[in-house]
Structures are given as structure tokens and as C-alpha cells.
Amino acid sequence: LDELGFMTSQKKWEILTRADKLGEILVRQSKLKLAQLVVCLEQQETENPEMLLGEIMVEKNFIQEDTLKVALDIQKKQTETLLQTIEEITNISQVPIRIKIRYMNSLFGSF
């Protein structure tokens, strides 16, 4: 279905609730080149599966340790925000519909 431009609700939910991966964060911030990320991923997969990806990046001198800490902090904050959002959605879905409509109207105006 993905190839046809249709996604299942489960696939949409997975995409919306996934925090960025460490490599994505570093590449997006231009702290790491895509080719360097690929090298690290390949090394992790073939040589050091028990070693964390960030450790490999630092060991190869692709990034500094402080850069890694900042990226991990960003990833942690994203995860916390996603968990809070999921909790809010879950709690809102248990509220009667009239209250939901009033709440939405107070946020966005009448529909």
C-alpha cells in the first residue's frame, strides 16, 4: 500500500510517534556526513554489534563527545515530548464528545 500512496493507520501512527534516530539528528544538524553515518552503521552491524552507534562515531573522530551529548539530549527530549503527547491523546479519547467539542472550540474557534 505504501507504494500506491496509501498508508495503514498503524504505519501513520508509527511514523508520527517515532523520535528521530541519533544519526538523523546529527546529519540534519550538519554535524555528521551521511557517508560517515553509513560507515558507522556498517561497522556496528558487522564488527561491533554491542557497541553503541554514538561511541563508534566518537571513536572514529567523526564527532566530538560534547556533540554526541547534545544530540542525545535532543533525542531524549523528543521522546519525552512524544510520550506526553501520546498520554494526552489517550486521556482526551476518554473524555465525552461534548467536552471535546467545547475544548476544540476554545482552542480553534467554532467549527
XYZ file of C-alpha atoms in Angstrom:
111
model
C 0.000 0.000 0.000
C 2.889 2.385 0.694
C 3.945 2.202 -2.959
C 0.443 3.197 -4.046
C 0.469 6.226 -1.776
C -1.732 4.679 0.901
C -0.585 4.002 4.423
C -2.320 1.998 7.075
C -3.305 3.770 10.271
C -0.697 1.705 12.091
C 2.055 2.870 9.708
C 0.979 6.504 10.121
C 0.986 6.105 13.900
C 4.481 4.547 13.804
C 5.808 7.477 11.772
C 4.173 10.108 13.971
C 5.335 8.547 17.221
C 8.939 7.766 16.301
C 11.612 10.035 17.687
C 14.462 10.865 15.333
C 17.356 8.467 15.396
C 20.751 9.705 16.539
C 22.223 9.662 13.039
C 19.256 11.595 11.644
C 19.704 14.307 14.249
C 23.436 14.656 13.600
C 23.101 14.659 9.808
C 20.254 17.191 9.931
C 22.404 19.465 12.108
C 25.338 19.076 9.686
C 27.468 17.607 12.481
C 27.897 14.330 10.602
C 28.019 13.497 6.918
C 25.708 10.837 5.550
C 28.701 8.825 4.308
C 30.160 8.869 7.839
C 26.863 7.644 9.267
C 26.842 4.766 6.785
C 30.403 3.804 7.770
C 29.433 3.769 11.447
C 26.259 1.772 10.838
C 28.162 -0.795 8.774
C 30.860 -1.106 11.445
C 28.247 -1.535 14.144
C 26.429 -4.194 12.140
C 29.466 -6.211 11.065
C 32.176 -5.665 13.667
C 30.763 -4.224 16.887
C 27.059 -5.009 17.343
C 27.346 -4.470 21.102
C 28.922 -1.023 20.691
C 26.613 2.000 20.680
C 26.473 3.983 17.463
C 27.462 7.228 19.186
C 30.545 5.540 20.653
C 31.620 4.452 17.186
C 31.163 7.990 15.841
C 33.336 9.432 18.621
C 35.922 6.652 18.310
C 36.282 7.393 14.588
C 36.595 11.130 15.367
C 33.588 11.906 13.195
C 32.057 13.873 16.085
C 33.181 15.154 19.467
C 31.783 13.804 22.711
C 30.020 17.088 23.516
C 28.288 16.963 20.108
C 27.104 13.445 20.927
C 25.755 14.581 24.303
C 23.788 17.426 22.705
C 22.293 15.101 20.074
C 21.367 12.521 22.720
C 19.714 15.266 24.771
C 17.668 16.321 21.731
C 16.653 12.699 21.177
C 15.670 12.318 24.846
C 13.557 15.499 24.759
C 11.817 14.337 21.576
C 10.988 11.008 23.187
C 9.650 12.693 26.327
C 7.507 15.038 24.228
C 6.141 12.135 22.185
C 5.265 10.186 25.325
C 3.495 13.212 26.810
C 1.584 13.752 23.580
C 0.511 10.115 23.401
C -0.639 10.311 27.009
C -2.654 13.467 26.240
C -4.248 11.826 23.205
C -5.129 8.777 25.257
C -6.643 10.902 28.008
C -8.597 13.078 25.562
C -10.011 10.000 23.819
C -11.636 9.024 27.108
C -13.436 12.382 27.508
C -17.082 12.571 26.409
C -17.539 14.055 22.920
C -19.364 17.235 24.052
C -16.439 18.218 26.247
C -14.034 17.507 23.383
C -16.009 19.773 21.050
C -16.077 22.585 23.618
C -12.359 22.158 24.184
C -11.609 22.227 20.444
C -13.829 25.287 20.013
C -11.974 27.082 22.798
C -8.680 26.356 21.051
C -9.604 26.993 17.431
C -12.946 28.818 17.472
C -16.289 27.341 16.427
C -16.362 24.879 13.569
